[in-house]
């Protein structure tokens, strides 16, 4: 059987999808969010759970999203609708696509603010505005940058405009071309910074912090945060990967592609950690300083290293580009949907969504200045956008995707699309049927305090053993029948 719809857009180059998907997943999540979350949740234990979640949940869900996108050839709503129809199931599952679009929009609304920080630091670095000789001095610069809504609003607006312009240009011209040179450049910058960190004195402390596994630090909230971040960093459940998958040529291997993207993403996050924590410890800074962590610590390191000024500028340039290649992917689903299902041109769709985005992101931006006191249950609007997407929408979307692939669709549908050797296919299927749903539900329950005594992995083992037995039994019965 062939794919059920003809693709309109396809990636041009052999590496088009890999570049774009890596561009989407490698972003502020790796360089800004991963280090500060690791700092907040106490280091190695968080990192460990994060890595397990990437491997056990992130990779299979990413494969599923790419397969769904490629089989349905369209925006998440349309693609999922086509794929469930093909299996004779309810079109209501396309609700997952709606949720993904909402999630991508919400993420982008706070993401442009952080990307605005990156661009403003690029500017500061060019204009000599990042000079301070202590962590406190850097913190003051960060604070002053946030305090003026006109200043911060200017930078986030700039990012919004750039994002919409690229998305409006389209898949090949806009997205594919801009990611081609970014990844290698970013990696080179990180290597330079790690080399500096090795010689700066506190490299050991940084490594120790990142990799020392202390299970005592694992609270339910930390596990949920790590799982949510695994979704975030791989751009899952937000329409990005699924929509990019819709442009993937039929002859590419989904499994291999996924592994490359997930590996690159993980490597960049770990490299960012290795570049950042030694600086933090060398300067007596608190790793739990929150979202400003990299903006307060790195400029200090740049100042001390030879050629630091140049490296600083290149670094913030790369960070800006990494943020942009992620930003465009968050809104691609919505733009593709407006374009395919409502006949709007891509440019119109992008600018229309852009106006809405600008309003919501401006509200998020105000969390750092005039709206500093506008809090609901202790969180700013900015924090709420982050919290709701990473801790609820994405894990829920991942759960829905796993259930859809594992139990709802006809088996042949994704089996054909994935084209895996049979042992690997069995592993994937088992993972989406049991590992992902069980793990996600248990992490939720644990975070809600339902499982009380912290997360007990024996429960997971028990449920999995039961599931395997039932699966084996059912398979045997089916063979008899
Ligand atoms: N993965 C991106 C990052 O790490 C963020 C992202 C989330 C991109 C969701 C697209 C969709 O920065």
Tab-separated table of C-alpha atoms and ligand atoms in Angstrom:
chain	number	residue	atom	x	y	z
A	1	UNK	CA	0.000	0.000	0.000
A	2	UNK	CA	1.246	3.501	-0.669
A	3	UNK	CA	0.934	6.590	1.451
A	4	UNK	CA	-2.632	7.822	1.462
A	5	UNK	CA	-2.053	11.343	0.275
A	6	UNK	CA	0.343	13.005	-2.073
A	7	UNK	CA	2.907	15.223	-0.419
A	8	UNK	CA	2.933	18.862	-1.468
A	9	UNK	CA	6.223	19.804	0.096
A	10	UNK	CA	9.235	17.579	0.457
A	11	UNK	CA	12.620	18.299	1.901
A	12	UNK	CA	15.044	18.942	-0.926
A	13	UNK	CA	18.425	17.704	0.201
A	14	UNK	CA	19.322	14.280	1.415
A	15	UNK	CA	19.817	15.749	4.872
A	16	UNK	CA	16.888	18.141	4.714
A	17	UNK	CA	14.747	16.435	7.289
A	18	UNK	CA	17.581	15.578	9.625
A	19	UNK	CA	18.807	19.157	9.546
A	20	UNK	CA	15.409	20.659	10.065
A	21	UNK	CA	14.406	18.234	12.814
A	22	UNK	CA	17.746	18.693	14.534
A	23	UNK	CA	17.367	22.433	14.127
A	24	UNK	CA	13.981	22.128	15.753
A	25	UNK	CA	15.079	19.996	18.655
A	26	UNK	CA	18.390	21.681	19.368
A	27	UNK	CA	17.518	25.065	20.756
A	28	UNK	CA	17.112	27.064	23.907
A	29	UNK	CA	15.862	23.860	25.497
A	30	UNK	CA	19.359	22.425	25.329
A	31	UNK	CA	21.450	25.460	26.103
A	32	UNK	CA	19.202	27.578	28.293
A	33	UNK	CA	16.628	25.282	29.870
A	34	UNK	CA	18.513	22.036	30.396
A	35	UNK	CA	21.326	23.598	32.466
A	36	UNK	CA	19.043	25.688	34.637
A	37	UNK	CA	16.651	22.811	35.281
A	38	UNK	CA	19.559	20.532	36.102
A	39	UNK	CA	20.718	23.216	38.505
A	40	UNK	CA	17.303	23.568	40.095
A	41	UNK	CA	16.652	19.867	40.462
A	42	UNK	CA	20.031	19.067	41.942
A	43	UNK	CA	22.181	17.713	39.113
A	44	UNK	CA	22.995	14.116	38.204
A	45	UNK	CA	19.791	12.443	39.333
A	46	UNK	CA	17.757	14.775	37.141
A	47	UNK	CA	20.114	14.195	34.217
A	48	UNK	CA	19.812	10.446	34.618
A	49	UNK	CA	16.006	10.438	34.548
A	50	UNK	CA	16.094	12.824	31.599
A	51	UNK	CA	18.356	10.460	29.639
A	52	UNK	CA	16.170	7.466	30.453
A	53	UNK	CA	13.087	9.400	29.316
A	54	UNK	CA	14.747	10.393	26.045
A	55	UNK	CA	15.605	6.772	25.279
A	56	UNK	CA	12.494	5.027	26.563
A	57	UNK	CA	9.794	7.560	25.716
A	58	UNK	CA	11.231	10.290	23.507
A	59	UNK	CA	12.703	8.099	20.781
A	60	UNK	CA	9.663	5.839	20.269
A	61	UNK	CA	7.257	8.791	20.379
A	62	UNK	CA	9.383	10.684	17.887
A	63	UNK	CA	9.360	7.718	15.532
A	64	UNK	CA	5.598	7.542	15.881
A	65	UNK	CA	5.144	11.221	15.131
A	66	UNK	CA	7.305	11.074	12.029
A	67	UNK	CA	5.450	7.972	10.845
A	68	UNK	CA	2.060	9.594	11.460
A	69	UNK	CA	3.137	12.738	9.628
A	70	UNK	CA	4.531	10.890	6.664
A	71	UNK	CA	1.582	8.541	6.368
A	72	UNK	CA	-0.992	11.308	6.661
A	73	UNK	CA	1.068	13.875	4.706
A	74	UNK	CA	-0.245	17.009	6.325
A	75	UNK	CA	-0.583	19.199	9.386
A	76	UNK	CA	-1.161	17.248	12.609
A	77	UNK	CA	-4.938	17.680	12.467
A	78	UNK	CA	-5.219	16.555	8.851
A	79	UNK	CA	-2.550	13.888	8.993
A	80	UNK	CA	-3.992	12.207	12.061
A	81	UNK	CA	-7.494	12.398	10.648
A	82	UNK	CA	-6.370	10.677	7.451
A	83	UNK	CA	-4.433	8.013	9.259
A	84	UNK	CA	-7.254	7.116	11.659
A	85	UNK	CA	-9.768	7.070	8.792
A	86	UNK	CA	-7.512	4.711	6.904
A	87	UNK	CA	-7.776	2.385	9.884
A	88	UNK	CA	-11.533	2.940	10.096
A	89	UNK	CA	-11.330	4.651	13.466
A	90	UNK	CA	-12.883	7.788	14.902
A	91	UNK	CA	-11.800	11.139	13.470
A	92	UNK	CA	-11.936	12.477	17.026
A	93	UNK	CA	-8.332	11.411	17.427
A	94	UNK	CA	-7.409	14.433	15.367
A	95	UNK	CA	-8.010	16.268	18.649
A	96	UNK	CA	-4.429	15.279	19.349
A	97	UNK	CA	-3.464	17.489	16.435
A	98	UNK	CA	-5.400	20.418	17.873
A	99	UNK	CA	-3.715	19.942	21.185
A	100	UNK	CA	-0.327	19.869	19.480
A	101	UNK	CA	-0.991	23.124	17.650
A	102	UNK	CA	-2.114	24.797	20.858
A	103	UNK	CA	0.967	23.498	22.603
A	104	UNK	CA	3.330	24.768	19.893
A	105	UNK	CA	1.690	28.183	20.022
A	106	UNK	CA	1.932	28.377	23.808
A	107	UNK	CA	5.581	27.346	23.792
A	108	UNK	CA	6.432	29.878	21.142
A	109	UNK	CA	4.735	32.600	23.204
A	110	UNK	CA	7.331	32.332	25.933
A	111	UNK	CA	10.132	31.082	23.721
A	112	UNK	CA	10.329	34.344	21.786
A	113	UNK	CA	10.995	36.143	25.078
A	114	UNK	CA	13.975	33.913	25.867
A	115	UNK	CA	15.140	34.147	22.273
A	116	UNK	CA	14.826	37.905	22.759
A	117	UNK	CA	17.308	37.615	25.621
A	118	UNK	CA	19.697	35.824	23.285
A	119	UNK	CA	19.410	38.495	20.581
A	120	UNK	CA	19.772	41.318	23.064
A	121	UNK	CA	22.906	39.655	24.429
A	122	UNK	CA	24.231	39.373	20.916
A	123	UNK	CA	23.721	43.096	20.570
A	124	UNK	CA	25.244	43.807	23.967
A	125	UNK	CA	28.221	41.701	23.120
A	126	UNK	CA	28.780	43.664	19.912
A	127	UNK	CA	28.339	46.986	21.628
A	128	UNK	CA	30.399	46.189	24.710
A	129	UNK	CA	27.436	46.042	27.072
A	130	UNK	CA	28.442	42.834	28.850
A	131	UNK	CA	31.257	44.098	31.015
A	132	UNK	CA	31.115	43.179	34.695
A	133	UNK	CA	33.651	41.456	36.876
A	134	UNK	CA	31.428	39.422	39.160
A	135	UNK	CA	28.365	37.215	39.103
A	136	UNK	CA	26.475	40.003	40.862
A	137	UNK	CA	27.482	42.424	38.141
A	138	UNK	CA	26.238	40.055	35.437
A	139	UNK	CA	23.015	39.491	37.369
A	140	UNK	CA	22.522	43.257	37.455
A	141	UNK	CA	22.941	43.460	33.663
A	142	UNK	CA	20.415	40.657	33.208
A	143	UNK	CA	17.990	42.370	35.586
A	144	UNK	CA	18.315	45.745	33.871
A	145	UNK	CA	17.726	44.131	30.473
A	146	UNK	CA	14.431	42.748	31.750
A	147	UNK	CA	13.279	45.738	33.730
A	148	UNK	CA	12.359	47.939	30.803
A	149	UNK	CA	9.340	46.534	28.914
A	150	UNK	CA	10.133	48.621	25.817
A	151	UNK	CA	13.596	47.171	25.625
A	152	UNK	CA	12.591	43.558	26.222
A	153	UNK	CA	9.487	43.947	24.060
A	154	UNK	CA	11.609	45.244	21.222
A	155	UNK	CA	13.784	42.126	21.196
A	156	UNK	CA	10.957	39.623	21.516
A	157	UNK	CA	9.037	41.434	18.782
A	158	UNK	CA	12.104	41.201	16.580
A	159	UNK	CA	12.203	37.435	17.111
A	160	UNK	CA	8.488	37.130	16.377
A	161	UNK	CA	8.867	39.013	13.114
A	162	UNK	CA	11.900	36.972	12.051
A	163	UNK	CA	10.148	33.695	12.855
A	164	UNK	CA	7.052	34.566	10.910
A	165	UNK	CA	9.078	35.840	7.962
A	166	UNK	CA	10.974	32.557	7.679
A	167	UNK	CA	7.877	30.398	8.090
A	168	UNK	CA	6.022	32.558	5.594
A	169	UNK	CA	8.758	31.900	3.032
A	170	UNK	CA	8.098	28.204	3.181
A	171	UNK	CA	9.667	24.891	3.848
A	172	UNK	CA	12.548	24.711	1.448
A	173	UNK	CA	13.479	28.334	1.000
A	174	UNK	CA	12.897	29.431	4.555
A	175	UNK	CA	13.469	26.543	6.878
A	176	UNK	CA	15.841	24.187	5.160
A	177	UNK	CA	18.303	26.806	4.042
A	178	UNK	CA	18.597	28.512	7.400
A	179	UNK	CA	19.409	25.386	9.370
A	180	UNK	CA	22.158	24.118	7.113
A	181	UNK	CA	25.042	26.060	8.621
A	182	UNK	CA	23.792	26.550	12.145
A	183	UNK	CA	24.355	23.140	13.710
A	184	UNK	CA	28.055	22.734	12.917
A	185	UNK	CA	28.737	26.282	14.053
A	186	UNK	CA	27.000	25.780	17.361
A	187	UNK	CA	28.874	22.579	18.096
A	188	UNK	CA	32.221	24.239	17.369
A	189	UNK	CA	31.388	27.049	19.791
A	190	UNK	CA	30.449	24.591	22.506
A	191	UNK	CA	33.682	22.668	22.014
A	192	UNK	CA	35.681	25.874	22.409
A	193	UNK	CA	33.847	26.603	25.644
A	194	UNK	CA	34.359	23.106	27.010
A	195	UNK	CA	38.069	23.334	26.273
A	196	UNK	CA	38.120	26.580	28.207
A	197	UNK	CA	36.190	24.943	31.031
A	198	UNK	CA	38.720	22.107	31.200
A	199	UNK	CA	41.483	24.619	31.838
A	200	UNK	CA	39.523	27.010	34.012
A	201	UNK	CA	39.798	24.888	37.123
A	202	UNK	CA	36.329	23.696	38.098
A	203	UNK	CA	35.747	21.170	35.336
A	204	UNK	CA	35.741	18.286	37.821
A	205	UNK	CA	33.094	19.932	39.950
A	206	UNK	CA	30.962	20.496	36.859
A	207	UNK	CA	31.246	16.887	35.725
A	208	UNK	CA	30.543	15.682	39.227
A	209	UNK	CA	27.422	17.820	39.433
A	210	UNK	CA	26.125	16.669	36.052
A	211	UNK	CA	26.754	12.979	36.424
A	212	UNK	CA	26.815	12.048	40.095
A	213	UNK	CA	23.650	10.056	40.616
A	214	UNK	CA	22.043	10.717	43.967
A	215	UNK	CA	18.619	9.060	43.988
A	216	UNK	CA	17.768	10.872	47.220
A	217	UNK	CA	17.284	14.021	45.148
A	218	UNK	CA	14.561	12.475	43.015
A	219	UNK	CA	11.210	13.928	43.963
A	220	UNK	CA	8.054	13.248	41.978
A	221	UNK	CA	8.211	16.809	40.689
A	222	UNK	CA	11.793	16.368	39.532
A	223	UNK	CA	10.874	13.220	37.608
A	224	UNK	CA	7.905	14.921	35.974
A	225	UNK	CA	10.116	17.887	35.117
A	226	UNK	CA	12.720	15.585	33.560
A	227	UNK	CA	10.096	13.746	31.523
A	228	UNK	CA	8.464	16.984	30.406
A	229	UNK	CA	11.833	18.295	29.388
A	230	UNK	CA	12.544	15.181	27.344
A	231	UNK	CA	9.415	16.003	25.309
A	232	UNK	CA	10.320	19.660	25.102
A	233	UNK	CA	13.878	19.186	23.980
A	234	UNK	CA	12.900	16.712	21.256
A	235	UNK	CA	10.105	19.047	20.063
A	236	UNK	CA	7.485	16.348	20.608
A	237	UNK	CA	3.723	16.666	21.035
A	238	UNK	CA	3.756	20.172	19.650
A	239	UNK	CA	3.199	19.524	15.990
A	240	UNK	CA	6.793	20.270	15.011
A	241	UNK	CA	8.178	16.806	14.376
A	242	UNK	CA	4.922	15.425	13.028
A	243	UNK	CA	4.618	18.209	10.479
A	244	UNK	CA	8.262	17.972	9.457
A	245	UNK	CA	7.699	14.236	9.103
A	246	UNK	CA	4.966	15.003	6.588
A	247	UNK	CA	7.664	16.373	4.277
A	248	UNK	CA	9.947	13.367	4.640
A	249	UNK	CA	10.500	11.464	1.380
A	250	UNK	CA	9.142	7.935	1.424
A	251	UNK	CA	12.475	6.182	1.073
A	252	UNK	CA	14.111	7.543	4.229
A	253	UNK	CA	14.431	5.378	7.291
A	254	UNK	CA	12.435	6.769	10.175
A	255	UNK	CA	14.296	4.771	12.802
A	256	UNK	CA	17.751	5.867	11.756
A	257	UNK	CA	16.684	9.462	11.298
A	258	UNK	CA	15.178	9.556	14.761
A	259	UNK	CA	18.312	8.179	16.343
A	260	UNK	CA	20.487	10.794	14.670
A	261	UNK	CA	18.234	13.642	15.808
A	262	UNK	CA	17.902	12.361	19.370
A	263	UNK	CA	21.630	11.759	19.669
A	264	UNK	CA	22.555	15.211	18.396
A	265	UNK	CA	20.047	16.774	20.736
A	266	UNK	CA	21.324	14.893	23.764
A	267	UNK	CA	24.935	15.601	22.918
A	268	UNK	CA	24.341	19.312	22.602
A	269	UNK	CA	22.532	19.414	25.946
A	270	UNK	CA	25.318	17.544	27.713
A	271	UNK	CA	27.927	19.707	26.018
A	272	UNK	CA	26.093	22.806	27.174
A	273	UNK	CA	26.118	21.422	30.707
A	274	UNK	CA	29.847	20.703	30.491
A	275	UNK	CA	30.515	24.208	29.238
A	276	UNK	CA	28.354	25.956	31.805
A	277	UNK	CA	28.659	24.245	35.186
A	278	UNK	CA	32.453	24.535	35.515
A	279	UNK	CA	32.078	28.298	35.066
A	280	UNK	CA	29.314	28.370	37.634
A	281	UNK	CA	31.367	26.547	40.227
A	282	UNK	CA	34.562	28.433	39.441
A	283	UNK	CA	32.750	31.672	40.197
A	284	UNK	CA	30.887	30.552	43.282
A	285	UNK	CA	27.541	30.973	41.590
A	286	UNK	CA	24.432	29.102	42.707
A	287	UNK	CA	23.510	26.462	40.093
A	288	UNK	CA	19.871	26.902	41.119
A	289	UNK	CA	19.765	30.522	39.953
A	290	UNK	CA	16.878	29.836	37.584
A	291	UNK	CA	16.174	31.007	34.038
A	292	UNK	CA	18.905	33.648	34.032
A	293	UNK	CA	21.619	31.042	34.686
A	294	UNK	CA	23.426	31.018	31.340
A	295	UNK	CA	23.027	34.755	30.826
A	296	UNK	CA	24.720	35.483	34.129
A	297	UNK	CA	27.429	32.832	34.048
A	298	UNK	CA	28.682	32.574	30.479
A	299	UNK	CA	29.498	36.221	29.811
A	300	UNK	CA	31.713	36.071	32.863
A	301	UNK	CA	33.654	33.163	31.383
A	302	UNK	CA	33.936	34.884	28.015
A	303	UNK	CA	35.536	37.845	29.711
A	304	UNK	CA	38.232	35.748	31.212
A	305	UNK	CA	39.191	33.717	28.149
A	306	UNK	CA	41.553	34.745	25.378
A	307	UNK	CA	39.637	36.096	22.367
A	308	UNK	CA	36.619	36.031	24.667
A	309	UNK	CA	34.936	38.982	22.990
A	310	UNK	CA	34.850	37.299	19.598
A	311	UNK	CA	33.788	33.950	21.029
A	312	UNK	CA	31.040	35.637	23.006
A	313	UNK	CA	29.614	37.287	19.903
A	314	UNK	CA	29.732	34.088	17.886
A	315	UNK	CA	28.138	32.171	20.756
A	316	UNK	CA	25.164	34.494	21.075
A	317	UNK	CA	24.794	34.527	17.321
A	318	UNK	CA	24.629	30.730	17.317
A	319	UNK	CA	22.218	30.738	20.234
A	320	UNK	CA	19.978	33.123	18.329
A	321	UNK	CA	20.022	30.950	15.241
A	322	UNK	CA	19.413	27.800	17.287
A	323	UNK	CA	16.427	29.531	18.878
A	324	UNK	CA	15.071	30.613	15.504
A	325	UNK	CA	15.303	27.173	13.923
A	326	UNK	CA	13.288	25.857	16.862
A	327	UNK	CA	10.836	28.747	16.871
A	328	UNK	CA	9.886	28.265	13.235
A	329	UNK	CA	9.089	24.612	13.856
A	330	UNK	CA	6.656	25.424	16.663
A	331	UNK	CA	4.360	27.315	14.359
A	332	UNK	CA	4.851	25.283	11.186
A	333	UNK	CA	1.977	22.971	12.135
A	334	UNK	CA	-0.510	25.820	12.442
A	335	UNK	CA	0.679	27.539	9.292
A	336	UNK	CA	0.554	24.266	7.338
A	337	UNK	CA	-2.954	23.648	8.646
A	338	UNK	CA	-4.231	27.121	7.677
A	339	UNK	CA	-2.587	26.706	4.317
A	340	UNK	CA	-3.888	23.228	3.530
A	341	UNK	CA	-7.310	23.269	5.096
A	342	UNK	CA	-8.271	26.901	4.739
A	343	UNK	CA	-6.542	27.882	1.559
A	344	UNK	CA	-4.602	30.764	3.103
A	345	UNK	CA	-1.240	31.464	1.538
A	346	UNK	CA	1.660	30.574	3.789
A	347	UNK	CA	2.622	34.200	4.136
A	348	UNK	CA	-0.871	35.284	5.173
A	349	UNK	CA	-1.189	32.420	7.586
A	350	UNK	CA	2.179	33.223	9.145
A	351	UNK	CA	1.467	36.919	9.607
A	352	UNK	CA	-2.034	36.248	10.943
A	353	UNK	CA	-0.751	33.837	13.549
A	354	UNK	CA	2.102	36.252	14.172
A	355	UNK	CA	-0.211	39.009	15.330
A	356	UNK	CA	-1.900	36.709	17.815
A	357	UNK	CA	1.433	35.432	18.949
A	358	UNK	CA	2.750	38.922	19.438
A	359	UNK	CA	-0.132	39.734	21.798
A	360	UNK	CA	0.297	36.623	23.925
A	361	UNK	CA	4.086	36.849	23.985
A	362	UNK	CA	3.927	40.481	25.015
A	363	UNK	CA	1.887	39.410	28.024
A	364	UNK	CA	4.555	36.816	28.776
A	365	UNK	CA	7.293	39.414	28.381
A	366	UNK	CA	5.559	41.679	30.916
A	367	UNK	CA	6.083	38.991	33.563
A	368	UNK	CA	9.629	40.324	33.890
A	369	UNK	CA	8.809	43.956	34.481
A	370	UNK	CA	5.472	45.757	34.874
A	371	UNK	CA	3.663	42.472	35.468
A	372	UNK	CA	6.108	41.202	38.083
A	373	UNK	CA	3.282	41.050	40.603
A	374	UNK	CA	0.675	39.515	38.309
A	375	UNK	CA	0.818	36.026	39.660
A	376	UNK	CA	-1.611	33.181	39.818
A	377	UNK	CA	-0.847	30.486	42.369
A	378	UNK	CA	2.694	31.797	42.630
A	379	UNK	CA	3.459	31.742	38.920
A	380	UNK	CA	3.740	34.461	36.323
A	381	UNK	CA	2.064	34.145	32.955
A	382	UNK	CA	5.482	33.302	31.486
A	383	UNK	CA	5.937	30.485	34.013
A	384	UNK	CA	2.421	29.219	33.403
A	385	UNK	CA	3.005	28.867	29.681
A	386	UNK	CA	6.141	26.863	30.344
A	387	UNK	CA	4.603	24.833	33.162
A	388	UNK	CA	1.361	23.933	31.368
A	389	UNK	CA	3.096	22.868	28.184
A	390	UNK	CA	6.004	20.899	29.617
A	391	UNK	CA	4.256	19.298	32.551
A	392	UNK	CA	0.814	18.652	31.065
A	393	UNK	CA	0.198	19.185	27.380
A	394	UNK	CA	3.328	17.479	26.109
A	395	UNK	CA	3.241	14.374	28.332
A	396	UNK	CA	-0.507	14.079	27.625
A	397	UNK	CA	0.069	14.477	23.903
A	398	UNK	CA	2.795	11.837	24.084
A	399	UNK	CA	0.437	9.517	25.932
A	400	UNK	CA	-2.269	10.049	23.310
A	401	UNK	CA	0.170	9.458	20.466
A	402	UNK	CA	1.427	6.240	22.024
A	403	UNK	CA	-2.103	4.936	22.617
A	404	UNK	CA	-3.184	5.895	19.116
A	405	UNK	CA	-0.245	4.087	17.542
A	406	UNK	CA	-0.294	1.146	19.902
A	407	UNK	CA	-3.971	0.333	20.187
A	408	UNK	CA	-6.128	2.325	17.795
A	409	UNK	CA	-4.548	2.165	14.360
A	410	UNK	CA	-4.483	-0.981	12.317
A	411	UNK	CA	-1.187	-2.670	12.857
A	412	UNK	CA	-0.091	-2.557	9.201
A	413	UNK	CA	-0.542	1.185	8.985
A	414	UNK	CA	2.509	2.260	10.935
A	415	UNK	CA	4.334	-1.024	10.482
A	416	UNK	CA	4.619	-0.229	6.799
A	417	UNK	CA	5.496	3.347	7.412
A	418	UNK	CA	8.218	2.577	9.932
A	419	UNK	CA	9.670	-0.236	7.838
A	420	UNK	CA	11.711	-1.622	10.734
A	421	UNK	CA	13.302	-5.082	10.970
A	422	UNK	CA	10.862	-7.272	12.859
A	423	UNK	CA	12.688	-7.398	16.185
A	424	UNK	CA	12.980	-3.616	16.283
A	425	UNK	CA	9.380	-3.250	15.236
A	426	UNK	CA	8.336	-5.497	18.107
A	427	UNK	CA	10.397	-3.400	20.488
A	428	UNK	CA	8.846	-0.171	19.220
A	429	UNK	CA	5.351	-1.610	19.438
A	430	UNK	CA	5.860	-2.894	22.923
A	431	UNK	CA	7.233	0.472	23.968
A	432	UNK	CA	4.324	2.514	22.629
A	433	UNK	CA	1.780	0.058	23.966
A	434	UNK	CA	3.141	-0.357	27.451
A	435	UNK	CA	6.326	1.434	28.405
A	436	UNK	CA	5.237	4.916	27.341
A	437	UNK	CA	1.648	4.864	28.639
A	438	UNK	CA	2.540	3.202	31.921
A	439	UNK	CA	5.538	5.416	32.553
A	440	UNK	CA	3.715	8.636	31.681
A	441	UNK	CA	0.695	7.803	33.826
A	442	UNK	CA	2.852	6.768	36.750
A	443	UNK	CA	5.003	9.870	36.570
A	444	UNK	CA	1.817	11.956	36.622
A	445	UNK	CA	0.397	10.080	39.578
A	446	UNK	CA	3.678	10.336	41.377
A	447	UNK	CA	3.914	14.078	40.802
A	448	UNK	CA	0.371	14.469	42.113
A	449	UNK	CA	1.499	12.685	45.237
A	450	UNK	CA	-0.762	9.706	44.599
A	451	UNK	CA	2.063	7.209	44.712
A	452	UNK	CA	3.289	8.935	47.837
A	453	UNK	CA	6.512	7.192	48.730
A	454	UNK	CA	8.391	8.650	45.770
A	455	UNK	CA	8.577	6.870	42.466
A	456	UNK	CA	9.039	3.176	42.952
A	457	UNK	CA	10.364	1.512	39.821
A	458	UNK	CA	9.247	-1.899	41.044
A	459	UNK	CA	5.694	-0.872	40.227
A	460	UNK	CA	6.693	-0.164	36.686
A	461	UNK	CA	8.429	-3.530	36.427
A	462	UNK	CA	5.362	-5.304	37.786
A	463	UNK	CA	2.963	-3.613	35.404
A	464	UNK	CA	5.261	-4.342	32.489
A	465	UNK	CA	5.578	-8.010	33.355
A	466	UNK	CA	1.805	-8.259	33.549
A	467	UNK	CA	1.464	-6.477	30.236
A	468	UNK	CA	3.916	-8.788	28.504
A	469	UNK	CA	2.051	-11.815	29.801
A	470	UNK	CA	-1.289	-10.513	28.603
A	471	UNK	CA	0.227	-9.601	25.253
A	472	UNK	CA	1.736	-13.065	24.849
A	473	UNK	CA	-1.530	-14.695	25.833
A	474	UNK	CA	-3.531	-12.615	23.385
A	475	UNK	CA	-1.052	-13.340	20.606
A	476	UNK	CA	-1.364	-17.054	21.265
A	477	UNK	CA	-5.169	-16.878	21.271
A	478	UNK	CA	-5.119	-14.909	18.032
A	479	UNK	CA	-2.923	-17.525	16.403
A	480	UNK	CA	-5.332	-20.279	17.428
A	481	UNK	CA	-8.381	-18.456	16.159
B	1	LIG	N1	13.120	21.495	21.155
B	1	LIG	C1	13.217	22.906	21.232
B	1	LIG	C2	14.355	23.299	22.162
B	1	LIG	O1	14.954	22.473	22.778
B	1	LIG	C3	11.930	23.522	21.707
B	1	LIG	C4	10.731	23.103	20.936
B	1	LIG	C5	9.636	22.615	21.581
B	1	LIG	C6	10.701	23.211	19.542
B	1	LIG	C7	8.504	22.220	20.898
B	1	LIG	C8	9.554	22.825	18.836
B	1	LIG	C9	8.477	22.348	19.506
B	1	LIG	O2	14.662	24.448	22.303
